[in-house]
Short mmCIF file of C-alpha atoms and ligand atoms in Angstrom, two decimals:
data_model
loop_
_atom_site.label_atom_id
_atom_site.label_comp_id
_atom_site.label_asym_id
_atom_site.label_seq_id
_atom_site.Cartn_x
_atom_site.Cartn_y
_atom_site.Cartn_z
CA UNK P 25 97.09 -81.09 103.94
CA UNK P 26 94.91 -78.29 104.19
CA UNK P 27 93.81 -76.81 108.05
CA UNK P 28 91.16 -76.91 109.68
CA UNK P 29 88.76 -73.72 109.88
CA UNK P 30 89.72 -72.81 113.50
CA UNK P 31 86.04 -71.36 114.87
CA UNK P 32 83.22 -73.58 113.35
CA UNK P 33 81.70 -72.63 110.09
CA UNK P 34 78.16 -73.28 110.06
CA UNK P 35 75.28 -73.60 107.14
CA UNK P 36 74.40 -70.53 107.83
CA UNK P 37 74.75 -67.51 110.30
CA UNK P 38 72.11 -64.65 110.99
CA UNK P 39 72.71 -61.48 110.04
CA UNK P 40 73.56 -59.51 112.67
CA UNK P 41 72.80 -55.50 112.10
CA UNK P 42 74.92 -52.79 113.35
CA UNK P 43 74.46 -53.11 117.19
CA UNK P 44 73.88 -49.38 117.93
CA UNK P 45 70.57 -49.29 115.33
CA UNK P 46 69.08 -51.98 117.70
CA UNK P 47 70.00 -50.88 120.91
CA UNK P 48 68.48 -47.01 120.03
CA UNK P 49 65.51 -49.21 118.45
CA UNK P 50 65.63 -51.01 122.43
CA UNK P 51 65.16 -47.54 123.67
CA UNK P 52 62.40 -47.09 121.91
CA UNK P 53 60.63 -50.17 123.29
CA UNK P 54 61.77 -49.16 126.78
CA UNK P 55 60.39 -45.73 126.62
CA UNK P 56 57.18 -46.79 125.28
CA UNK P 57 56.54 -49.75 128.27
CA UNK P 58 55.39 -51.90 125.34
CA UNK P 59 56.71 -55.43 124.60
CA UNK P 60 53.67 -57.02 122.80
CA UNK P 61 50.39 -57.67 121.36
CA UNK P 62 49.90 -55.20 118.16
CA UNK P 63 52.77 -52.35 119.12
CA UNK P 64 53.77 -49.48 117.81
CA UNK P 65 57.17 -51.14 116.00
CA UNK P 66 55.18 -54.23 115.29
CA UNK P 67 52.80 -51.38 113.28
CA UNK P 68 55.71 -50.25 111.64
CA UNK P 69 57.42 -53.50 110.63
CA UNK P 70 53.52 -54.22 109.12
CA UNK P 71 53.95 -50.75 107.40
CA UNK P 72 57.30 -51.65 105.92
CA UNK P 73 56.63 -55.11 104.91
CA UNK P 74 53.25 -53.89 102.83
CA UNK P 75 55.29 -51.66 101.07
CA UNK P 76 58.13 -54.34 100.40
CA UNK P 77 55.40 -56.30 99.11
CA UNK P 78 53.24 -53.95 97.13
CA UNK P 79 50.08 -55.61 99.55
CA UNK P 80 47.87 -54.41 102.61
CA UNK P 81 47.47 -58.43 102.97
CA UNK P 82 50.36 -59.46 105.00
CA UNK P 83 49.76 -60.66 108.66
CA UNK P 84 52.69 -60.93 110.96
CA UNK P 85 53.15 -64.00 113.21
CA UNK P 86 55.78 -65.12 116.22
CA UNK P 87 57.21 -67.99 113.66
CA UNK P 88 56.47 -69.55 110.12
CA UNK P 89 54.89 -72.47 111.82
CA UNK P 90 52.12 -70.90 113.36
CA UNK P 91 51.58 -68.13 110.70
CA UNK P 92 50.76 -71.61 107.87
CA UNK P 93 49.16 -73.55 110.90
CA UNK P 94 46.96 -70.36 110.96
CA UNK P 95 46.66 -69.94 107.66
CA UNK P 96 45.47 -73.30 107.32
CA UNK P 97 43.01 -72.87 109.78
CA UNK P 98 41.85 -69.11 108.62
CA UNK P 99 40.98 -70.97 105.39
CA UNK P 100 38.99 -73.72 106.65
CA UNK P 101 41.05 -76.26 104.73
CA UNK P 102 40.51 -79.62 105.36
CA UNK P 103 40.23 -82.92 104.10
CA UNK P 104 43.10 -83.94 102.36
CA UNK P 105 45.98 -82.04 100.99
CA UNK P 106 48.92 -82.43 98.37
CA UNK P 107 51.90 -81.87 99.71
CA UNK P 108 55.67 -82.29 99.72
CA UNK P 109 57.71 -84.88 101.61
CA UNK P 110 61.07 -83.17 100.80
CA UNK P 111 60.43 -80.01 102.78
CA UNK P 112 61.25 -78.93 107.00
CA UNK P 113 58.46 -80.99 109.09
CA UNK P 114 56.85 -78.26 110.07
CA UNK P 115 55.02 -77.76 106.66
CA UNK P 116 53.52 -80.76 106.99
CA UNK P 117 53.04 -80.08 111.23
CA UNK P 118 50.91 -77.64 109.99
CA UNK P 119 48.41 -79.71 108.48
CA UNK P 120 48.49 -82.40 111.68
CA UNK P 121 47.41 -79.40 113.85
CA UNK P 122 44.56 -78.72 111.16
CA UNK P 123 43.75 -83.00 111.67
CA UNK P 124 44.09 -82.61 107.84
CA UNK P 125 45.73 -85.47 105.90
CA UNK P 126 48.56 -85.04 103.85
CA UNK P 127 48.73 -86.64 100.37
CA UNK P 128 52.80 -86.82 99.79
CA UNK P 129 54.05 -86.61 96.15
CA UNK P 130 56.92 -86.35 94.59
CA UNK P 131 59.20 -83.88 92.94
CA UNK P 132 61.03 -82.56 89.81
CA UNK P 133 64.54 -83.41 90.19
CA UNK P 134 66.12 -80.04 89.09
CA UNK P 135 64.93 -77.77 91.85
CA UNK P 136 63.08 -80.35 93.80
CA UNK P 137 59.50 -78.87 94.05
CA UNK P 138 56.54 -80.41 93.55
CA UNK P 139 55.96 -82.27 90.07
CA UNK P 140 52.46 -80.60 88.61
CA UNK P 141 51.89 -84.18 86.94
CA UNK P 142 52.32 -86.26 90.29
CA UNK P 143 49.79 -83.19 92.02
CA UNK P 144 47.47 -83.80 89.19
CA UNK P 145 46.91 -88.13 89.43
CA UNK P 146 46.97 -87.61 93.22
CA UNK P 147 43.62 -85.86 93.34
CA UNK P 148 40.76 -87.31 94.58
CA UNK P 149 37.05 -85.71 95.76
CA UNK P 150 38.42 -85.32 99.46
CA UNK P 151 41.43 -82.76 98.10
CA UNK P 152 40.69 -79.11 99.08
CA UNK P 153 44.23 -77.74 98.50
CA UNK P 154 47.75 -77.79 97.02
CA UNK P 155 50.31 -77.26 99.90
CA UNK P 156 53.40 -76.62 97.90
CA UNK P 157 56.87 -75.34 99.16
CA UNK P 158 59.41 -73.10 97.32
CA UNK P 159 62.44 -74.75 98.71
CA UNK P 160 65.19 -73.19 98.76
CA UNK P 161 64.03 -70.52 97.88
CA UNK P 162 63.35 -72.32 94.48
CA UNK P 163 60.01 -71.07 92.99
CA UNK P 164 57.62 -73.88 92.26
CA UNK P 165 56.10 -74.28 88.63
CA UNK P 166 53.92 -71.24 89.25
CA UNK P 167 51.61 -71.32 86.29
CA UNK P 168 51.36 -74.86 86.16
CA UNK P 169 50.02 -75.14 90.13
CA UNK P 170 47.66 -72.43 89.27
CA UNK P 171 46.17 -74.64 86.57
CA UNK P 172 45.30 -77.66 88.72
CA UNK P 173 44.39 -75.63 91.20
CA UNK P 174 42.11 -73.53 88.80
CA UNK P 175 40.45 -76.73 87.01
CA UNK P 176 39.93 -78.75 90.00
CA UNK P 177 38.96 -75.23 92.28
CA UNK P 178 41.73 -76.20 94.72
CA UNK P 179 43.13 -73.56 97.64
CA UNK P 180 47.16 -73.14 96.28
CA UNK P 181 49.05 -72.64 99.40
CA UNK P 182 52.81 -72.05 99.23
CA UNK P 183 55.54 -72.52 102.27
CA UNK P 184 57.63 -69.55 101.31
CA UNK P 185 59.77 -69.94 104.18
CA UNK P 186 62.86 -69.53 102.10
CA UNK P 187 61.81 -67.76 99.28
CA UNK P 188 62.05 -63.86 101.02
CA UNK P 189 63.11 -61.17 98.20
CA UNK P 190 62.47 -64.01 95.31
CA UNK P 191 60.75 -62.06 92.46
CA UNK P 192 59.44 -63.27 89.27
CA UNK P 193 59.46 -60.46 86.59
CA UNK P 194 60.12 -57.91 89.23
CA UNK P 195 57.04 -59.39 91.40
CA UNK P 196 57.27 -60.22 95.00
CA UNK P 197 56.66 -64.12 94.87
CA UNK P 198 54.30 -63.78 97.52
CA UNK P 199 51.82 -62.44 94.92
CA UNK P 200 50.97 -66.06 93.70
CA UNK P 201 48.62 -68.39 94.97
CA UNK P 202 45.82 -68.09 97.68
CA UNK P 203 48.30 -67.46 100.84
CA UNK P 204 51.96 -67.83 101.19
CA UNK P 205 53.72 -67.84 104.22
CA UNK P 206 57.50 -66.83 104.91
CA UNK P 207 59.51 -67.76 108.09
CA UNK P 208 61.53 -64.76 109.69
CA UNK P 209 63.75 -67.70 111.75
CA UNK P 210 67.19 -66.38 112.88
CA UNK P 211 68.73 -68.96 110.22
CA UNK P 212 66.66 -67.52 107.04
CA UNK P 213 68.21 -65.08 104.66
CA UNK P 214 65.75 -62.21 106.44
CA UNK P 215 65.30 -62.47 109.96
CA UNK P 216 63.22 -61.18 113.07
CA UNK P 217 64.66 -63.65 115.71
CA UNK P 218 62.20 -65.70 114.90
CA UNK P 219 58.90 -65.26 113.39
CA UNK P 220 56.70 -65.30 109.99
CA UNK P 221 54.17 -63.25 107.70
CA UNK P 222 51.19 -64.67 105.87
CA UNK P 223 50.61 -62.82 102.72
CA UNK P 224 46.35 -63.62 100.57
CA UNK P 225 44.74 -62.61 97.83
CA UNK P 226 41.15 -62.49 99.40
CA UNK P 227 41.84 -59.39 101.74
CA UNK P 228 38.69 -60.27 104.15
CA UNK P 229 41.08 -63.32 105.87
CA UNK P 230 42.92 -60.60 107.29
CA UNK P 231 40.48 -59.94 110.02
CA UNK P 232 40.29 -63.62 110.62
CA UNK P 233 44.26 -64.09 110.83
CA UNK P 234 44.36 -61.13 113.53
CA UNK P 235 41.60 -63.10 115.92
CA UNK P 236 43.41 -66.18 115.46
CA UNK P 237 46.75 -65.03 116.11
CA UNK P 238 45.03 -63.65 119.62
CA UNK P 239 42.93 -66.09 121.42
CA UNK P 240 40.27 -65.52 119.05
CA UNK P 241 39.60 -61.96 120.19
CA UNK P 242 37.64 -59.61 118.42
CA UNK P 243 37.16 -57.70 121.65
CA UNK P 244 37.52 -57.59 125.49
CA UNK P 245 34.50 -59.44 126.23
CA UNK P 246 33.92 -61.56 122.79
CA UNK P 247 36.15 -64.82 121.39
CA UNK P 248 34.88 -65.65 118.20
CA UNK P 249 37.23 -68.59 116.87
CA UNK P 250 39.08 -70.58 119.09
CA UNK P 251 42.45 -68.98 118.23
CA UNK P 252 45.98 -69.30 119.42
CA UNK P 253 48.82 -67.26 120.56
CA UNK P 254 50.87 -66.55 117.49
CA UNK P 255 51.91 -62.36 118.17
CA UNK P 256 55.04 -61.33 117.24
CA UNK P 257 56.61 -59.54 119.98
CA UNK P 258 58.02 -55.70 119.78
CA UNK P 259 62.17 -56.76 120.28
CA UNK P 260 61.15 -59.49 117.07
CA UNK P 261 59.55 -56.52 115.05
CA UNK P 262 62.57 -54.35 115.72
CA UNK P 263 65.06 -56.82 114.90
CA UNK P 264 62.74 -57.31 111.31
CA UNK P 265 62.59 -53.46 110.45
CA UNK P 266 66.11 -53.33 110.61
CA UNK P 267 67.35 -55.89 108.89
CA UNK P 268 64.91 -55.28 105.74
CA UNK P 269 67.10 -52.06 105.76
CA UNK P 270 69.95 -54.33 104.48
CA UNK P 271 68.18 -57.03 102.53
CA UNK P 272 70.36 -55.79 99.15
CA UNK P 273 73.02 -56.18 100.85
CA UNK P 274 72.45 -59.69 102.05
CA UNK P 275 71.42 -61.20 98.60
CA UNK P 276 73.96 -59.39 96.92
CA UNK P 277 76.60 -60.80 99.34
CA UNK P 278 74.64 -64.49 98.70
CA UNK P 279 75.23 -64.43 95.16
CA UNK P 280 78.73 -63.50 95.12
CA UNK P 281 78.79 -66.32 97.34
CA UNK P 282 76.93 -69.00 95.35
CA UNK P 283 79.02 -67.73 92.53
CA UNK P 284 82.16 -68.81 93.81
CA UNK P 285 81.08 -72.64 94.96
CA UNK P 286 79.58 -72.85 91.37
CA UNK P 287 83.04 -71.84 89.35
CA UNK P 288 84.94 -74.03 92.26
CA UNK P 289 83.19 -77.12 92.24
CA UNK P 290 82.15 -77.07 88.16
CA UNK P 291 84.71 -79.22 87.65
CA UNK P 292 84.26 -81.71 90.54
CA UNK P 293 82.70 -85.09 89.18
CA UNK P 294 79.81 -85.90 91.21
CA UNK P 295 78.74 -82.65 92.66
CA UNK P 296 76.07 -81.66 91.02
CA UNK P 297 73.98 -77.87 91.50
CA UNK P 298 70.77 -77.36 90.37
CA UNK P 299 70.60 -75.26 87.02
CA UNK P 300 70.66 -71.44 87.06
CA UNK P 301 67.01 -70.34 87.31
CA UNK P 302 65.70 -68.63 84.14
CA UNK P 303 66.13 -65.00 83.66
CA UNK P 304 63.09 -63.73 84.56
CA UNK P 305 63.20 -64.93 88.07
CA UNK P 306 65.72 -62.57 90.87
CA UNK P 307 66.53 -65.30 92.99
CA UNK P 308 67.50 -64.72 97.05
CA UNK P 309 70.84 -67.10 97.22
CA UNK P 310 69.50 -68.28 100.90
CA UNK P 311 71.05 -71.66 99.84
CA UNK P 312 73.56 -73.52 98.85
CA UNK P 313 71.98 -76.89 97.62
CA UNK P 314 74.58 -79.62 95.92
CA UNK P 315 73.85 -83.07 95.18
CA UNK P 316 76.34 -85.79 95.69
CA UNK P 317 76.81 -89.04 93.25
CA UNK P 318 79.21 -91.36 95.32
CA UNK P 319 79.93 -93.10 91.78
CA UNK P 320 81.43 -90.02 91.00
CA UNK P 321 82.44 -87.97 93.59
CA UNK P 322 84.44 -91.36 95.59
CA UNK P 323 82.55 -91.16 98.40
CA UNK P 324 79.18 -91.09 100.02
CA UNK P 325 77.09 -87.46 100.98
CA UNK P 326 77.06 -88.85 104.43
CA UNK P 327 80.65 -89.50 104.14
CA UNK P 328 81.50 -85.97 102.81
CA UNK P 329 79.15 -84.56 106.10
CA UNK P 330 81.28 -86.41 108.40
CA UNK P 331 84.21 -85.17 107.30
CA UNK P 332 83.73 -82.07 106.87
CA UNK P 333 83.02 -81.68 110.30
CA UNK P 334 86.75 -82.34 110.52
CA UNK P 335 87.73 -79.07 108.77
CA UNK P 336 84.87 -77.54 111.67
CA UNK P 337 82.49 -77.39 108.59
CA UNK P 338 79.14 -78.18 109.49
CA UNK P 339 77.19 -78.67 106.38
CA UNK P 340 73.30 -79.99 107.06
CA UNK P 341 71.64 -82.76 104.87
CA UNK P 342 68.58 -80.34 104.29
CA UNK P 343 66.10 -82.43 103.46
CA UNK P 344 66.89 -86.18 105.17
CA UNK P 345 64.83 -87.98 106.11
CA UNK P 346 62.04 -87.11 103.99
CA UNK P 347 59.34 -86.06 106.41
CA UNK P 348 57.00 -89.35 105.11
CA UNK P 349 60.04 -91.30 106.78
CA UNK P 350 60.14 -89.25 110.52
CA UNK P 351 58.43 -91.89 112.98
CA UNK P 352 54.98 -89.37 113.44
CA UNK P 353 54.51 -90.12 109.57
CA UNK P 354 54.62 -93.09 108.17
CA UNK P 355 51.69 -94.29 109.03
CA UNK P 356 50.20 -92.16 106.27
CA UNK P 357 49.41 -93.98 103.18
CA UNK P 358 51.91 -93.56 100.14
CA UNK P 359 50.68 -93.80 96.65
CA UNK P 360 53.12 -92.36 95.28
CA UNK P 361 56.81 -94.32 95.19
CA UNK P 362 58.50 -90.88 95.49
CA UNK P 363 61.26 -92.04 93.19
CA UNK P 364 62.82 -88.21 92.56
CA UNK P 365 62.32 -87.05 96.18
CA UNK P 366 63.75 -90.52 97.85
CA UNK P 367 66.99 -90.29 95.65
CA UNK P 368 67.26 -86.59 96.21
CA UNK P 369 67.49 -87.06 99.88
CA UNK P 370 70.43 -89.33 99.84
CA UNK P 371 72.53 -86.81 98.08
CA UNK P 372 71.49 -83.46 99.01
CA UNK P 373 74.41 -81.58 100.96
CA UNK P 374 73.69 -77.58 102.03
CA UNK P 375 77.03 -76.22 101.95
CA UNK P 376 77.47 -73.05 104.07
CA UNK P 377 75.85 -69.49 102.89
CA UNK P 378 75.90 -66.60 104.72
CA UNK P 379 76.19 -62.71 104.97
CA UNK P 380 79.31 -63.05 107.29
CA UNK P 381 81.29 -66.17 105.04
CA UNK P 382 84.37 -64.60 103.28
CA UNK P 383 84.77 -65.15 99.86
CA UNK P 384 88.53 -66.82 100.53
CA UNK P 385 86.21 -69.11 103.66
CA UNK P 386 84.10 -70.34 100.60
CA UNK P 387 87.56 -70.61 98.42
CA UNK P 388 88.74 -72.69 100.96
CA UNK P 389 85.61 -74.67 101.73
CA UNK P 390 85.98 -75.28 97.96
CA UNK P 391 89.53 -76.44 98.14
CA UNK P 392 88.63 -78.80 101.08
CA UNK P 393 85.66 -80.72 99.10
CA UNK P 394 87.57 -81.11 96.03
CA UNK P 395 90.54 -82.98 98.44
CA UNK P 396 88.00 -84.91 99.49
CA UNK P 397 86.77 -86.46 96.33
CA UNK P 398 89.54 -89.58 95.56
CA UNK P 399 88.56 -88.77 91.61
CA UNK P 400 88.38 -85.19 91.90
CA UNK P 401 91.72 -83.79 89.72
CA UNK P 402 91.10 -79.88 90.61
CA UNK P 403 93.98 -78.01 92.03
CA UNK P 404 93.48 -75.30 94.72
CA UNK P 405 92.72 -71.93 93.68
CA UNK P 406 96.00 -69.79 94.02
CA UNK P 407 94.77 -67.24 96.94
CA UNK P 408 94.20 -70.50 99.16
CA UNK P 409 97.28 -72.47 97.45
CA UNK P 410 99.79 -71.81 101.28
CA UNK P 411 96.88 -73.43 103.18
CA UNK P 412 97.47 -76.77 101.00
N1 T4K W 509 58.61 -74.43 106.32
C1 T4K W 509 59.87 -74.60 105.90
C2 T4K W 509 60.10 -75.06 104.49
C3 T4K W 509 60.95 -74.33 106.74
O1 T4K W 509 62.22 -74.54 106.31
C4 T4K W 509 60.71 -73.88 108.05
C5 T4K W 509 61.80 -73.64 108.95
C6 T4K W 509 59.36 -73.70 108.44
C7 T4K W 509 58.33 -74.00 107.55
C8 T4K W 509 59.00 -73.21 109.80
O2 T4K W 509 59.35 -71.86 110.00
P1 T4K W 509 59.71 -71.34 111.50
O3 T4K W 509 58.60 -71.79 112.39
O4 T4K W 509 61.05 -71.92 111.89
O5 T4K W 509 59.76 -69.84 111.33
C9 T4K W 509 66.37 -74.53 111.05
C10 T4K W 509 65.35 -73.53 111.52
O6 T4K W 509 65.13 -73.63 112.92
C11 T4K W 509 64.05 -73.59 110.81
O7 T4K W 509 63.45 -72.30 111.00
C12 T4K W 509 64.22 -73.82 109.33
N2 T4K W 509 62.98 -73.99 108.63
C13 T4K W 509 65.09 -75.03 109.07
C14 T4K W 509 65.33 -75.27 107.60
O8 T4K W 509 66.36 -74.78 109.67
P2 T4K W 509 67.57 -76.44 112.30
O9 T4K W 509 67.11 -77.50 113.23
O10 T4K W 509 68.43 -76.83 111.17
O11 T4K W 509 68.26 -75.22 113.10
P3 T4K W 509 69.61 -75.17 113.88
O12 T4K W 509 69.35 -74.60 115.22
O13 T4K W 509 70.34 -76.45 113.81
O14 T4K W 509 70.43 -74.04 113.07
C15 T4K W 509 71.16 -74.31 111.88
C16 T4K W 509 72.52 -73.63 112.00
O15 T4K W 509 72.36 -72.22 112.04
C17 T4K W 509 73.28 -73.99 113.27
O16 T4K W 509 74.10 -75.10 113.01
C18 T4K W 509 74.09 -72.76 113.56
C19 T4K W 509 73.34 -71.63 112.91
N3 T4K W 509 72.66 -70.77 113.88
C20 T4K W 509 71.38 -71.07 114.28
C21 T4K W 509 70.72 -70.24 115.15
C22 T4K W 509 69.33 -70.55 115.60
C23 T4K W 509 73.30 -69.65 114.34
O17 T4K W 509 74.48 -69.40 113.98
N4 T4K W 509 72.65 -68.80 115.18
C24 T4K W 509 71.37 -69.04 115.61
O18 T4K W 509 70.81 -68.22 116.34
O19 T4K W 509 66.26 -75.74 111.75
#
């Protein structure tokens, strides 16, 4: 019988920087009398993320979900949109807000993005855009979005909420498509608190993305667009400048990480991970995505959640329901069955992944799935072997 963890282990954890470099970074703030609206740390946060990303196009936001609501609206998209139902709701929030209607279609079951040949027969003369997610942290098929997009002179947005530090050929993934948009949430990989960057190709939105992100301001006495309030504040921009200082660190800690469930669990019937990605891509280990076949594995994914929770694991079904399912949206129209993305949602488990999780946690996490699967025949790994 194998123990319980005995404090909760979570999906994930934020990373939590030394506590000294944010409380002389809290002095700052406190000697400058400046909490908000474009500040000096803010500036410097903007400074360091345009050189992370090789770009003076970046545009910091309070959150992910108003930086693509924004971008939405920046772009004057409208109309109708292709778009992924096996993604976080907001993605597809961000459209409502824009009273644009989302065209759901389904994915390719390896890293479950969008399927180019479902985008392709879904458009019609009232699409104006491609809303595509890298989930995961999974890079869509890059060059084959671009195509559609090119041919049928589609916007190509991408939700690149997870997909912070993922490079293609030593290129920031933000450099594809018209805008991207990554979330700074406490629970992603890279963190501000909470918040999110837009990052475009055509540099003149950035002027746009400012006035929206403040009323609409483009001075004291003039609103020109009726914008929101989406400003990150000066604590967020601190927390964000120093945690890019250990962003190595993180993914390197990730990978060891996601190396150790995929040895573990190889042998597991009915857990399935999806393939390594191909060379040229540096991927950013933010998750740790399996997919469950109760023929194999004994039991059900929802089975496996529950008890896990038993051990004080608390793995998340990230992405069920598919957002087409949540009560808000089904009303919208499907013409698409959604085979890939319907059968993905049953079995997808995210298993824990975090700067903080020891290797001999994720050893024992390991040990505890593999007892729970009536056909699995793997032993425990030696260093956890006492706690069985
Ligand atoms: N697009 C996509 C594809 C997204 O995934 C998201 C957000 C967005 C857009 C929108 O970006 P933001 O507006 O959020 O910037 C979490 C996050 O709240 C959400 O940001 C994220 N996606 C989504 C995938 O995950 P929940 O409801 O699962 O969060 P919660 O509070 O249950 O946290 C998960 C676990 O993390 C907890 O069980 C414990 C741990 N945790 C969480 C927080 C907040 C901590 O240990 N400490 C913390 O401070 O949505």
């Amino acid at each position: 019988m194998i123990e319980p963890f005995d404090k909760p282990i979570y999906v994930t954890r934020p990373f939590m920087p030394p506590l000294e470099d944010f409380c002389d970074g809290l002095k700052e703030i406190w000697d400058n009398q400046w909490l908000t609206n474009d500040g000096p740390v803010l500036k410097r946060l903007s400074r360091q993320l345009s050189n992370y990303f090789e770009t003076d196009n970046a545009c910091l936001f309070n959150n992910g979900t108003l930086a693509l609501q924004i971008g939405l609206q920046g772009m004057g998209i409208s109309g109708e949109v292709i778009t992924t139902p096996f993604t976080f709701v907001a993605t597809t929030h961000a459209l409502y807000w824009n009273k644009i209607r989302p065209v759901f279609v389904d994915i390719e079951p390896e890293y479950y993005t969008l399927d180019p040949e479902k985008v392709d027969a879904a458009i019609t003369p009232w699409t104006t855009a491609i809303l595509a997610v890298h989930v995961f942290g999974y890079p869509c098929d890059l060059r084959a979005l671009a195509d559609i997009a090119r041919r049928h002179n589609l916007k190509l947005i991408y939700d690149a909420a997870h997909a912070f530090g993922v490079q293609i050929g030593g290129k920031s993934i933000a450099h594809f498509g018209d805008i991207s948009m990554f979330s700074f949430h406490a629970t992603k990989l890279y963190h501000s608190l909470e918040g999110g960057l837009l990052t475009f190709r055509d540099s003149s939105l950035k002027q746009t993305f400012d006035y929206l992100k403040n009323f609409g301001f483009k001075n004291q006495t003039e609103v020109v667009m009726p914008g929101s309030n989406a400003k990150m504040n000066e604590m967020q921009a601190l927390m964000g400048s120093i945690v890019l200082e250990h962003l190595d660190g993180i993914i390197e800690k990730c990978q060891a990480i996601d190396a150790v469930y995929r040895e573990r669990l190889a042998d597991v019937l009915g857990v399935r991970f999806s393939p390594l990605l191909p060379p040229e891509v540096q991927y950013n280990y933010a998750y740790m995505p399996v997919e469950i076949d109760e023929d194999e594995f004994g039991i059900s994914r929802d089975d496996l959640y529950e008890k896990l929770t038993e051990y004080n694991i608390y793995s998340r079904r990230y992405f069920y329901p598919l957002v087409c399912d949540f009560a808000c949206y089904k009303s919208v129209a499907l013409k698409d069955p959604l085979a890939v993305a319907r059968k993905v949602a049953e079995r997808i488990l995210n298993l824990p992944i975090y700067y903080d999780l020891s290797l001999d946690e994720v050893h024992k996490i390991c040990d505890i799935i593999s007892s729970l699967s009536p056909t699995a025949t793997h032993l425990p790994c030696a260093a956890n072997a006492t706690e069985a």
